[in-house]
């Protein structure tokens, strides 16, 4: 059974930083490209970042470019999202998701990030 | 990149069929056959239902089907069941010059 478990969310002040993690099991992690997708309260889903299986290619949505950094450690079956200069609008549940067949095929349950003073 | 437009909610009786529309532009839904659909029960992990407009991953019931015409994609749920009450999101590739995916605004499916 595929499992993705996110962690690292919490309450942070505007301008602060946070590092999210996602641990995968039940899949050959180093064969999958990975993504972060978020959902603000009462809003829809928003794709924010992609990383290829070897970390050679990374993409970001304009809303987070320059502030967020995606990375992974295939030896630890882990995906990360380093978030800096956080804003109120970054408040959301953050999901990690595998990428295959032009879609996001497996997802975690998410971790909540709240940016508030 | 603007979100794809979905109806806020659709309702149906058990056993009926419901369809959810997903309207984009000629730069996303209208251009690429990379439309996918996700089912999300709040508090749980979203689940992939349809990819590449019409394809179903292994394990997804054939009650779920996808289609596309022009800039609008659709998800049809045939024989509505209790467990189908959830939020549904469409998604399309929109990366003319770079890797970009855009999701829909989301549709809540409920029983009448």
XYZ file of N, CA and C in Angstrom, chain B residues 16-61:
138
model
N -28.634 7.736 -9.401
C -28.675 8.630 -10.555
C -27.278 8.903 -11.077
N -27.227 9.608 -12.222
C -25.952 10.057 -12.781
C -25.831 11.569 -12.607
N -24.623 12.011 -12.315
C -24.360 13.444 -12.238
C -23.116 13.735 -13.068
N -23.062 14.945 -13.606
C -21.887 15.364 -14.368
C -21.352 16.680 -13.803
N -20.036 16.779 -13.791
C -19.363 17.977 -13.310
C -18.557 18.560 -14.465
N -18.775 19.837 -14.747
C -18.037 20.475 -15.830
C -16.791 21.174 -15.290
N -15.839 21.366 -16.177
C -14.558 21.985 -15.828
C -14.133 22.832 -17.025
N -14.287 24.133 -16.915
C -14.037 25.010 -18.060
C -12.727 25.760 -17.912
N -11.900 25.613 -18.932
C -10.629 26.313 -18.952
C -10.533 27.198 -20.166
N -9.343 27.234 -20.754
C -9.102 28.075 -21.932
C -8.393 27.249 -23.007
N -8.133 27.887 -24.123
C -7.428 27.194 -25.203
C -5.961 26.973 -24.850
N -5.505 27.543 -23.732
C -4.117 27.366 -23.310
C -3.935 26.238 -22.308
N -5.022 25.645 -21.854
C -4.894 24.530 -20.916
C -5.813 23.384 -21.349
N -7.046 23.345 -20.870
C -7.959 22.245 -21.211
C -8.126 22.101 -22.720
N -8.251 23.225 -23.412
C -8.503 23.194 -24.841
C -7.332 22.732 -25.678
N -6.120 22.815 -25.116
C -4.938 22.505 -25.922
C -4.337 21.142 -25.594
N -4.356 20.777 -24.303
C -3.693 19.545 -23.872
C -4.706 18.463 -23.477
N -4.383 17.226 -23.796
C -5.201 16.097 -23.327
C -4.640 15.552 -22.018
N -4.278 16.465 -21.143
C -3.720 16.111 -19.837
C -4.647 16.622 -18.745
N -5.923 16.212 -18.826
C -6.905 16.581 -17.816
C -7.076 15.410 -16.860
N -7.045 15.694 -15.577
C -7.237 14.664 -14.561
C -8.311 15.125 -13.578
N -8.862 14.158 -12.851
C -9.923 14.423 -11.876
C -9.573 13.746 -10.555
N -9.906 14.428 -9.456
C -9.581 13.942 -8.126
C -10.806 14.006 -7.227
N -10.928 12.995 -6.385
C -11.974 12.944 -5.375
C -11.321 13.234 -4.031
N -11.954 14.106 -3.236
C -11.376 14.462 -1.950
C -12.435 14.457 -0.864
N -12.296 13.503 0.041
C -13.090 13.530 1.258
C -12.283 14.347 2.266
N -12.842 15.452 2.785
C -12.102 16.337 3.697
C -11.422 15.562 4.818
N -10.175 15.896 5.042
C -9.398 15.233 6.077
C -8.677 13.994 5.592
N -8.957 13.575 4.370
C -8.299 12.398 3.808
C -7.411 12.802 2.640
N -6.660 11.848 2.131
C -5.814 12.112 0.974
C -6.670 12.175 -0.282
N -6.472 13.175 -1.133
C -7.157 13.189 -2.425
C -6.838 11.916 -3.208
N -7.769 11.531 -4.068
C -7.619 10.292 -4.841
C -7.775 10.570 -6.327
N -6.853 10.052 -7.125
C -6.925 10.199 -8.576
C -8.032 9.310 -9.133
N -8.949 9.890 -9.905
C -10.041 9.139 -10.516
C -9.863 8.946 -12.030
N -9.403 9.988 -12.694
C -9.287 10.005 -14.156
C -7.998 10.743 -14.528
N -7.280 10.228 -15.536
C -6.125 10.955 -16.068
C -6.160 10.915 -17.585
N -5.434 11.805 -18.206
C -5.423 11.909 -19.679
C -6.846 11.936 -20.234
N -7.695 12.730 -19.622
C -9.092 13.010 -20.014
C -10.044 11.853 -19.739
N -9.670 10.634 -20.167
C -10.647 9.532 -20.128
C -10.167 8.270 -19.415
N -8.900 8.199 -19.034
C -8.343 6.948 -18.509
C -8.569 6.813 -17.002
N -8.857 5.586 -16.580
C -9.071 5.286 -15.168
C -7.898 4.490 -14.619
N -7.340 4.904 -13.477
C -6.304 4.086 -12.845
C -6.905 2.766 -12.369
N -6.060 1.796 -12.178
C -6.494 0.513 -11.665
C -7.198 0.708 -10.321
N -8.361 0.048 -10.157
C -9.078 0.120 -8.898
C -10.183 1.160 -8.849
N -10.208 2.071 -9.802
C -11.276 3.079 -9.837
C -12.480 2.490 -10.568
N -13.652 2.511 -9.949
C -14.838 1.903 -10.573
C -15.176 2.553 -11.904
